[in-house]
């Protein structure tokens, strides 16, 4: 018997602004919704430097994974949307520092614009423990 999906919303911040969950746990996996550089207080960091925006997205992902009893080492696939593909090498360096030796599958997609005029969005899939 397949169990029903479990909807997860971060315990450390505001609920999602739209009709979605921060993550859904199903079939031994965690599916994270796209994470933007928005603080737990709901402040979009569109006027902040790229590095600050990237670090906020990483922190958002870590918080949601923690609520699912996972860590970044649980990530198996990551999809990155970048508004400026010229920032790809810099993003790649920040990403490598964040994950260390862990290297999940990844896709980087250039996009013309994101909500709130933010620089990036990341969605991911992780493996639940046990």
CSV table of N, CA and C in Angstrom, one decimal:
chain,number,residue,atom,x,y,z
A,1,UNK,N,0.8,-1.2,0.0
A,1,UNK,CA,0.0,0.0,0.0
A,1,UNK,C,0.9,1.2,0.0
A,2,UNK,N,0.5,2.2,-0.8
A,2,UNK,CA,1.3,3.5,-0.9
A,2,UNK,C,0.7,4.4,0.1
A,3,UNK,N,1.5,5.0,0.9
A,3,UNK,CA,1.0,6.0,1.9
A,3,UNK,C,0.8,7.4,1.2
A,4,UNK,N,-0.1,8.2,1.8
A,4,UNK,CA,-0.4,9.5,1.3
A,4,UNK,C,0.8,10.4,1.4
A,5,UNK,N,1.0,11.3,0.5
A,5,UNK,CA,2.1,12.3,0.6
A,5,UNK,C,2.0,13.1,1.9
A,6,UNK,N,3.1,13.5,2.5
A,6,UNK,CA,3.1,14.4,3.6
A,6,UNK,C,3.5,15.8,3.2
A,7,UNK,N,2.7,16.8,3.5
A,7,UNK,CA,3.0,18.1,3.1
A,7,UNK,C,3.8,18.8,4.2
A,8,UNK,N,4.9,19.4,3.8
A,8,UNK,CA,5.8,20.0,4.8
A,8,UNK,C,5.8,21.5,4.6
A,9,UNK,N,5.7,22.3,5.6
A,9,UNK,CA,5.9,23.8,5.6
A,9,UNK,C,6.9,24.1,6.7
A,10,UNK,N,7.9,24.9,6.3
A,10,UNK,CA,9.0,25.2,7.2
A,10,UNK,C,8.4,25.7,8.6
A,11,UNK,N,9.0,25.2,9.6
A,11,UNK,CA,8.6,25.6,11.0
A,11,UNK,C,9.3,26.9,11.4
A,12,UNK,N,10.3,27.4,10.5
A,12,UNK,CA,11.1,28.6,10.8
A,12,UNK,C,10.8,29.7,9.8
A,13,UNK,N,9.6,30.1,9.7
A,13,UNK,CA,9.3,31.2,8.8
A,13,UNK,C,7.8,31.2,8.5
A,14,UNK,N,7.5,32.0,7.5
A,14,UNK,CA,6.2,32.2,7.0
A,14,UNK,C,5.7,31.0,6.2
A,15,UNK,N,4.4,30.8,6.2
A,15,UNK,CA,3.9,29.8,5.3
A,15,UNK,C,4.1,30.2,3.8
A,16,UNK,N,3.9,29.3,2.9
A,16,UNK,CA,4.1,29.6,1.5
A,16,UNK,C,3.1,30.8,1.1
A,17,UNK,N,3.6,31.6,0.2
A,17,UNK,CA,2.7,32.7,-0.2
A,17,UNK,C,1.7,32.3,-1.3
A,18,UNK,N,1.8,31.2,-1.9
A,18,UNK,CA,0.9,30.7,-2.9
A,18,UNK,C,0.3,29.4,-2.5
A,19,UNK,N,-0.4,28.7,-3.5
A,19,UNK,CA,-1.1,27.5,-3.2
A,19,UNK,C,-0.1,26.3,-3.5
A,20,UNK,N,0.8,26.1,-2.5
A,20,UNK,CA,1.8,25.0,-2.6
A,20,UNK,C,2.4,24.8,-1.2
A,21,UNK,N,3.1,23.7,-1.1
A,21,UNK,CA,3.8,23.4,0.2
A,21,UNK,C,5.3,23.6,0.0
A,22,UNK,N,6.1,23.9,1.0
A,22,UNK,CA,7.5,24.1,0.9
A,22,UNK,C,8.1,22.8,0.4
A,23,UNK,N,7.6,21.6,0.8
A,23,UNK,CA,8.1,20.3,0.4
A,23,UNK,C,7.0,19.3,0.5
A,24,UNK,N,7.1,18.2,-0.2
A,24,UNK,CA,6.2,17.1,-0.1
A,24,UNK,C,7.1,15.8,0.0
A,25,UNK,N,6.8,15.0,1.0
A,25,UNK,CA,7.5,13.8,1.2
A,25,UNK,C,6.6,12.7,0.7
A,26,UNK,N,7.1,11.9,-0.2
A,26,UNK,CA,6.3,10.8,-0.8
A,26,UNK,C,7.3,9.7,-1.4
A,27,UNK,N,7.0,8.5,-1.2
A,27,UNK,CA,7.8,7.4,-1.7
A,27,UNK,C,9.2,7.4,-1.3
A,28,UNK,N,9.5,7.8,-0.1
A,28,UNK,CA,10.9,7.8,0.4
A,28,UNK,C,11.7,9.0,-0.1
A,29,UNK,N,11.0,10.0,-0.7
A,29,UNK,CA,11.7,11.2,-1.3
A,29,UNK,C,11.1,12.4,-0.7
A,30,UNK,N,11.9,13.5,-0.8
A,30,UNK,CA,11.4,14.9,-0.4
A,30,UNK,C,11.5,15.7,-1.7
A,31,UNK,N,10.4,16.3,-2.1
A,31,UNK,CA,10.4,17.2,-3.3
A,31,UNK,C,10.3,18.6,-2.8
A,32,UNK,N,11.3,19.4,-2.9
A,32,UNK,CA,11.3,20.8,-2.4
A,32,UNK,C,10.8,21.7,-3.5
A,33,UNK,N,9.9,22.6,-3.2
A,33,UNK,CA,9.4,23.6,-4.1
A,33,UNK,C,10.6,24.6,-4.3
A,34,UNK,N,10.4,25.3,-5.4
A,34,UNK,CA,11.5,26.3,-5.7
A,34,UNK,C,11.7,27.3,-4.6
A,35,UNK,N,12.9,27.5,-4.2
A,35,UNK,CA,13.3,28.4,-3.2
A,35,UNK,C,13.9,29.7,-3.7
A,36,UNK,N,13.3,30.8,-3.4
A,36,UNK,CA,13.9,32.1,-3.8
A,36,UNK,C,14.6,32.7,-2.7
A,37,UNK,N,15.5,33.8,-3.0
A,37,UNK,CA,16.2,34.5,-1.9
A,37,UNK,C,15.2,35.4,-1.1
A,38,UNK,N,14.4,34.8,-0.3
A,38,UNK,CA,13.4,35.5,0.6
A,38,UNK,C,13.7,35.0,2.0
A,39,UNK,N,13.8,36.0,2.9
A,39,UNK,CA,14.1,35.7,4.3
A,39,UNK,C,12.9,35.0,5.0
A,40,UNK,N,13.1,34.4,6.2
A,40,UNK,CA,12.0,33.8,6.9
A,40,UNK,C,11.0,34.8,7.3
A,41,UNK,N,11.3,36.1,7.3
A,41,UNK,CA,10.3,37.1,7.6
A,41,UNK,C,9.5,37.5,6.3
A,42,UNK,N,9.9,37.0,5.2
A,42,UNK,CA,9.2,37.2,3.9
A,42,UNK,C,9.8,38.4,3.1
A,43,UNK,N,11.0,38.8,3.4
A,43,UNK,CA,11.6,39.9,2.7
A,43,UNK,C,12.4,39.4,1.5
A,44,UNK,N,12.0,39.8,0.3
A,44,UNK,CA,12.7,39.4,-0.9
A,44,UNK,C,14.0,40.2,-1.0
A,45,UNK,N,15.1,39.5,-1.3
A,45,UNK,CA,16.4,40.2,-1.3
A,45,UNK,C,16.8,40.7,-2.7
A,46,UNK,N,15.9,41.2,-3.5
A,46,UNK,CA,16.2,41.6,-4.8
A,46,UNK,C,17.2,42.7,-4.9
A,47,UNK,N,17.4,43.5,-3.9
A,47,UNK,CA,18.3,44.6,-3.9
A,47,UNK,C,19.7,44.2,-3.3
A,48,UNK,N,19.8,43.0,-2.9
A,48,UNK,CA,21.1,42.5,-2.3
A,48,UNK,C,22.0,41.9,-3.3
A,49,UNK,N,23.3,41.9,-3.1
A,49,UNK,CA,24.3,41.3,-4.0
A,49,UNK,C,24.0,39.8,-4.2
A,50,UNK,N,24.4,39.3,-5.4
A,50,UNK,CA,24.2,37.9,-5.8
A,50,UNK,C,24.6,36.9,-4.7
A,51,UNK,N,25.8,37.1,-4.1
A,51,UNK,CA,26.2,36.2,-3.1
A,51,UNK,C,25.2,36.0,-1.9
A,52,UNK,N,24.7,37.2,-1.5
A,52,UNK,CA,23.7,37.2,-0.4
A,52,UNK,C,22.5,36.5,-0.8
A,53,UNK,N,22.0,36.7,-2.0
A,53,UNK,CA,20.8,36.0,-2.5
A,53,UNK,C,21.0,34.5,-2.5
A,54,UNK,N,22.2,34.0,-3.0
A,54,UNK,CA,22.5,32.6,-3.1
A,54,UNK,C,22.5,32.0,-1.7
A,55,UNK,N,23.2,32.7,-0.8
A,55,UNK,CA,23.3,32.1,0.6
A,55,UNK,C,21.9,32.0,1.3
A,56,UNK,N,21.0,33.0,1.0
A,56,UNK,CA,19.7,32.9,1.5
A,56,UNK,C,18.9,31.7,1.0
A,57,UNK,N,19.1,31.4,-0.3
A,57,UNK,CA,18.4,30.2,-0.9
A,57,UNK,C,19.0,29.0,-0.3
A,58,UNK,N,20.3,28.9,-0.1
A,58,UNK,CA,20.9,27.7,0.5
A,58,UNK,C,20.3,27.5,2.0
A,59,UNK,N,20.2,28.6,2.7
A,59,UNK,CA,19.7,28.6,4.1
A,59,UNK,C,18.3,28.1,4.1
A,60,UNK,N,17.5,28.6,3.1
A,60,UNK,CA,16.1,28.2,3.0
A,60,UNK,C,16.0,26.7,2.8
A,61,UNK,N,16.8,26.2,1.9
A,61,UNK,CA,16.8,24.7,1.5
A,61,UNK,C,17.2,23.9,2.8
A,62,UNK,N,18.2,24.4,3.5
A,62,UNK,CA,18.7,23.7,4.7
A,62,UNK,C,17.6,23.6,5.7
A,63,UNK,N,16.8,24.7,5.9
A,63,UNK,CA,15.8,24.7,6.9
A,63,UNK,C,14.7,23.7,6.5
A,64,UNK,N,14.3,23.7,5.3
A,64,UNK,CA,13.2,22.8,4.9
A,64,UNK,C,13.7,21.3,5.0
A,65,UNK,N,14.9,21.1,4.5
A,65,UNK,CA,15.5,19.7,4.7
A,65,UNK,C,15.5,19.3,6.1
A,66,UNK,N,15.9,20.2,7.0
A,66,UNK,CA,15.9,19.8,8.5
A,66,UNK,C,14.5,19.5,9.0
A,67,UNK,N,13.5,20.2,8.5
A,67,UNK,CA,12.1,19.9,8.9
A,67,UNK,C,11.7,18.5,8.4
A,68,UNK,N,12.4,18.0,7.4
A,68,UNK,CA,12.2,16.6,6.9
A,68,UNK,C,13.2,15.6,7.4
A,69,UNK,N,14.0,16.0,8.4
A,69,UNK,CA,15.0,15.2,9.0
A,69,UNK,C,16.1,14.8,8.0
A,70,UNK,N,16.4,15.7,7.1
A,70,UNK,CA,17.4,15.5,6.1
A,70,UNK,C,18.5,16.6,6.2
A,71,UNK,N,19.5,16.5,5.4
A,71,UNK,CA,20.6,17.5,5.3
A,71,UNK,C,20.9,17.7,3.8
A,72,UNK,N,21.8,18.5,3.5
A,72,UNK,CA,22.2,18.7,2.1
A,72,UNK,C,22.8,17.5,1.6
A,73,UNK,N,23.4,16.6,2.4
A,73,UNK,CA,23.9,15.3,1.9
A,73,UNK,C,22.8,14.4,1.5
A,74,UNK,N,21.5,14.7,1.7
A,74,UNK,CA,20.4,13.9,1.3
A,74,UNK,C,20.0,14.3,-0.1
A,75,UNK,N,20.5,15.4,-0.6
A,75,UNK,CA,20.1,15.9,-2.0
A,75,UNK,C,20.5,14.9,-3.0
A,76,UNK,N,19.6,14.6,-4.0
A,76,UNK,CA,20.0,13.8,-5.1
A,76,UNK,C,19.8,14.5,-6.4
A,77,UNK,N,19.0,15.5,-6.5
A,77,UNK,CA,18.9,16.3,-7.7
A,77,UNK,C,18.6,17.7,-7.4
A,78,UNK,N,19.2,18.7,-8.1
A,78,UNK,CA,19.0,20.1,-7.8
A,78,UNK,C,18.8,20.8,-9.2
A,79,UNK,N,17.8,21.6,-9.3
A,79,UNK,CA,17.6,22.4,-10.5
A,79,UNK,C,17.7,23.9,-10.1
A,80,UNK,N,18.6,24.6,-10.8
A,80,UNK,CA,18.9,26.0,-10.5
A,80,UNK,C,18.4,26.9,-11.7
A,81,UNK,N,17.7,27.9,-11.4
A,81,UNK,CA,17.2,28.9,-12.4
A,81,UNK,C,18.0,30.2,-12.1
A,82,UNK,N,18.8,30.6,-13.1
A,82,UNK,CA,19.6,31.8,-13.0
A,82,UNK,C,19.1,32.8,-14.0
A,83,UNK,N,18.9,34.1,-13.5
A,83,UNK,CA,18.5,35.2,-14.4
A,83,UNK,C,19.7,35.7,-15.3
A,84,UNK,N,20.9,35.5,-14.9
A,84,UNK,CA,22.1,35.9,-15.6
A,84,UNK,C,23.1,34.7,-15.7
A,85,UNK,N,23.1,34.1,-16.9
A,85,UNK,CA,23.9,32.9,-17.0
A,85,UNK,C,25.4,33.2,-16.9
A,86,UNK,N,25.8,34.5,-17.0
A,86,UNK,CA,27.2,34.9,-16.8
A,86,UNK,C,27.6,34.7,-15.4
A,87,UNK,N,26.6,34.6,-14.5
A,87,UNK,CA,26.9,34.3,-13.1
A,87,UNK,C,27.1,32.8,-12.8
A,88,UNK,N,27.0,32.0,-13.8
A,88,UNK,CA,27.1,30.5,-13.6
A,88,UNK,C,28.4,30.1,-12.9
A,89,UNK,N,29.6,30.6,-13.4
A,89,UNK,CA,30.8,30.1,-12.8
A,89,UNK,C,30.9,30.6,-11.3
A,90,UNK,N,30.4,31.8,-11.0
A,90,UNK,CA,30.4,32.2,-9.6
A,90,UNK,C,29.5,31.4,-8.8
A,91,UNK,N,28.3,31.2,-9.3
A,91,UNK,CA,27.3,30.3,-8.6
A,91,UNK,C,27.9,29.0,-8.3
A,92,UNK,N,28.5,28.4,-9.4
A,92,UNK,CA,29.1,27.1,-9.2
A,92,UNK,C,30.1,27.0,-8.1
A,93,UNK,N,30.9,28.0,-7.9
A,93,UNK,CA,31.9,28.1,-6.8
A,93,UNK,C,31.2,28.1,-5.5
A,94,UNK,N,30.2,29.0,-5.3
A,94,UNK,CA,29.4,29.0,-4.1
A,94,UNK,C,28.7,27.7,-3.8
A,95,UNK,N,28.2,27.1,-4.8
A,95,UNK,CA,27.5,25.8,-4.7
A,95,UNK,C,28.4,24.7,-4.2
A,96,UNK,N,29.6,24.7,-4.8
A,96,UNK,CA,30.7,23.7,-4.4
A,96,UNK,C,31.1,23.9,-3.0
A,97,UNK,N,31.3,25.1,-2.5
A,97,UNK,CA,31.6,25.4,-1.1
A,97,UNK,C,30.5,25.0,-0.2
A,98,UNK,N,29.3,25.2,-0.6
A,98,UNK,CA,28.1,24.8,0.2
A,98,UNK,C,28.0,23.3,0.4
A,99,UNK,N,28.1,22.5,-0.7
A,99,UNK,CA,28.0,21.1,-0.7
A,99,UNK,C,29.2,20.3,-0.4
A,100,UNK,N,30.4,20.9,-0.5
A,100,UNK,CA,31.6,20.2,-0.2
A,100,UNK,C,31.7,19.0,-1.2
A,101,UNK,N,32.1,17.8,-0.7
A,101,UNK,CA,32.3,16.7,-1.7
A,101,UNK,C,31.0,16.1,-2.2
A,102,UNK,N,29.9,16.4,-1.6
A,102,UNK,CA,28.6,15.9,-2.1
A,102,UNK,C,28.3,16.5,-3.4
A,103,UNK,N,27.9,15.7,-4.4
A,103,UNK,CA,27.6,16.2,-5.8
A,103,UNK,C,26.4,15.5,-6.3
A,104,UNK,N,25.2,16.1,-5.9
A,104,UNK,CA,23.9,15.6,-6.5
A,104,UNK,C,23.9,15.9,-8.0
A,105,UNK,N,23.0,15.2,-8.7
A,105,UNK,CA,22.7,15.6,-10.1
A,105,UNK,C,22.2,17.0,-10.1
A,106,UNK,N,22.5,17.7,-11.2
A,106,UNK,CA,22.1,19.2,-11.2
A,106,UNK,C,21.8,19.6,-12.6
A,107,UNK,N,21.0,20.6,-12.7
A,107,UNK,CA,20.6,21.3,-14.0
A,107,UNK,C,20.6,22.8,-13.7
A,108,UNK,N,21.3,23.5,-14.6
A,108,UNK,CA,21.2,25.0,-14.4
A,108,UNK,C,20.5,25.5,-15.7
A,109,UNK,N,19.4,26.3,-15.4
A,109,UNK,CA,18.6,26.8,-16.5
A,109,UNK,C,18.6,28.3,-16.5
A,110,UNK,N,19.0,28.9,-17.6
A,110,UNK,CA,18.9,30.4,-17.7
A,110,UNK,C,17.5,30.8,-17.9
A,111,UNK,N,17.0,31.8,-17.2
A,111,UNK,CA,15.7,32.3,-17.4
A,111,UNK,C,15.7,33.8,-17.5
A,112,UNK,N,14.7,34.4,-18.1
A,112,UNK,CA,14.8,35.9,-18.3
A,112,UNK,C,14.4,36.7,-17.1
A,113,UNK,N,13.5,36.2,-16.2
A,113,UNK,CA,13.1,36.9,-15.1
A,113,UNK,C,12.5,35.9,-14.1
A,114,UNK,N,12.6,36.3,-12.8
A,114,UNK,CA,12.0,35.5,-11.7
A,114,UNK,C,11.1,36.5,-10.9
A,115,UNK,N,10.2,35.9,-10.1
A,115,UNK,CA,9.4,36.7,-9.2
A,115,UNK,C,10.2,37.7,-8.3
A,116,UNK,N,9.7,38.9,-8.1
A,116,UNK,CA,10.3,39.9,-7.3
A,116,UNK,C,11.6,40.4,-7.9
A,117,UNK,N,11.9,40.0,-9.2
A,117,UNK,CA,13.1,40.4,-9.8
A,117,UNK,C,14.4,39.9,-9.1
A,118,UNK,N,14.2,38.6,-8.6
A,118,UNK,CA,15.3,38.0,-7.9
A,118,UNK,C,16.3,37.3,-8.9
A,119,UNK,N,17.5,37.0,-8.4
A,119,UNK,CA,18.6,36.5,-9.3
A,119,UNK,C,18.5,35.0,-9.5
A,120,UNK,N,17.9,34.2,-8.6
A,120,UNK,CA,17.9,32.8,-8.8
A,120,UNK,C,16.8,32.1,-8.0
A,121,UNK,N,16.5,30.9,-8.4
A,121,UNK,CA,15.6,30.0,-7.7
A,121,UNK,C,16.1,28.6,-7.8
A,122,UNK,N,16.0,27.9,-6.7
A,122,UNK,CA,16.4,26.5,-6.7
A,122,UNK,C,15.3,25.6,-6.2
A,123,UNK,N,15.1,24.5,-6.9
A,123,UNK,CA,14.2,23.4,-6.5
A,123,UNK,C,15.1,22.1,-6.4
A,124,UNK,N,14.6,21.2,-5.6
A,124,UNK,CA,15.5,20.0,-5.3
A,124,UNK,C,14.7,18.8,-4.9
A,125,UNK,N,15.3,17.7,-5.0
A,125,UNK,CA,14.8,16.4,-4.6
A,125,UNK,C,15.8,15.8,-3.7
A,126,UNK,N,15.4,15.3,-2.5
A,126,UNK,CA,16.2,14.6,-1.6
A,126,UNK,C,15.7,13.3,-1.2
A,127,UNK,N,16.6,12.4,-0.7
A,127,UNK,CA,16.2,11.1,-0.2
A,127,UNK,C,15.9,11.2,1.3
A,128,UNK,N,14.7,10.7,1.7
A,128,UNK,CA,14.4,10.6,3.1
A,128,UNK,C,15.3,9.6,3.8
A,129,UNK,N,15.6,9.8,5.1
A,129,UNK,CA,16.4,8.8,5.8
A,129,UNK,C,15.7,7.5,6.1
A,130,UNK,N,16.4,6.5,6.2
A,130,UNK,CA,15.8,5.2,6.6
A,130,UNK,C,15.1,4.6,5.5
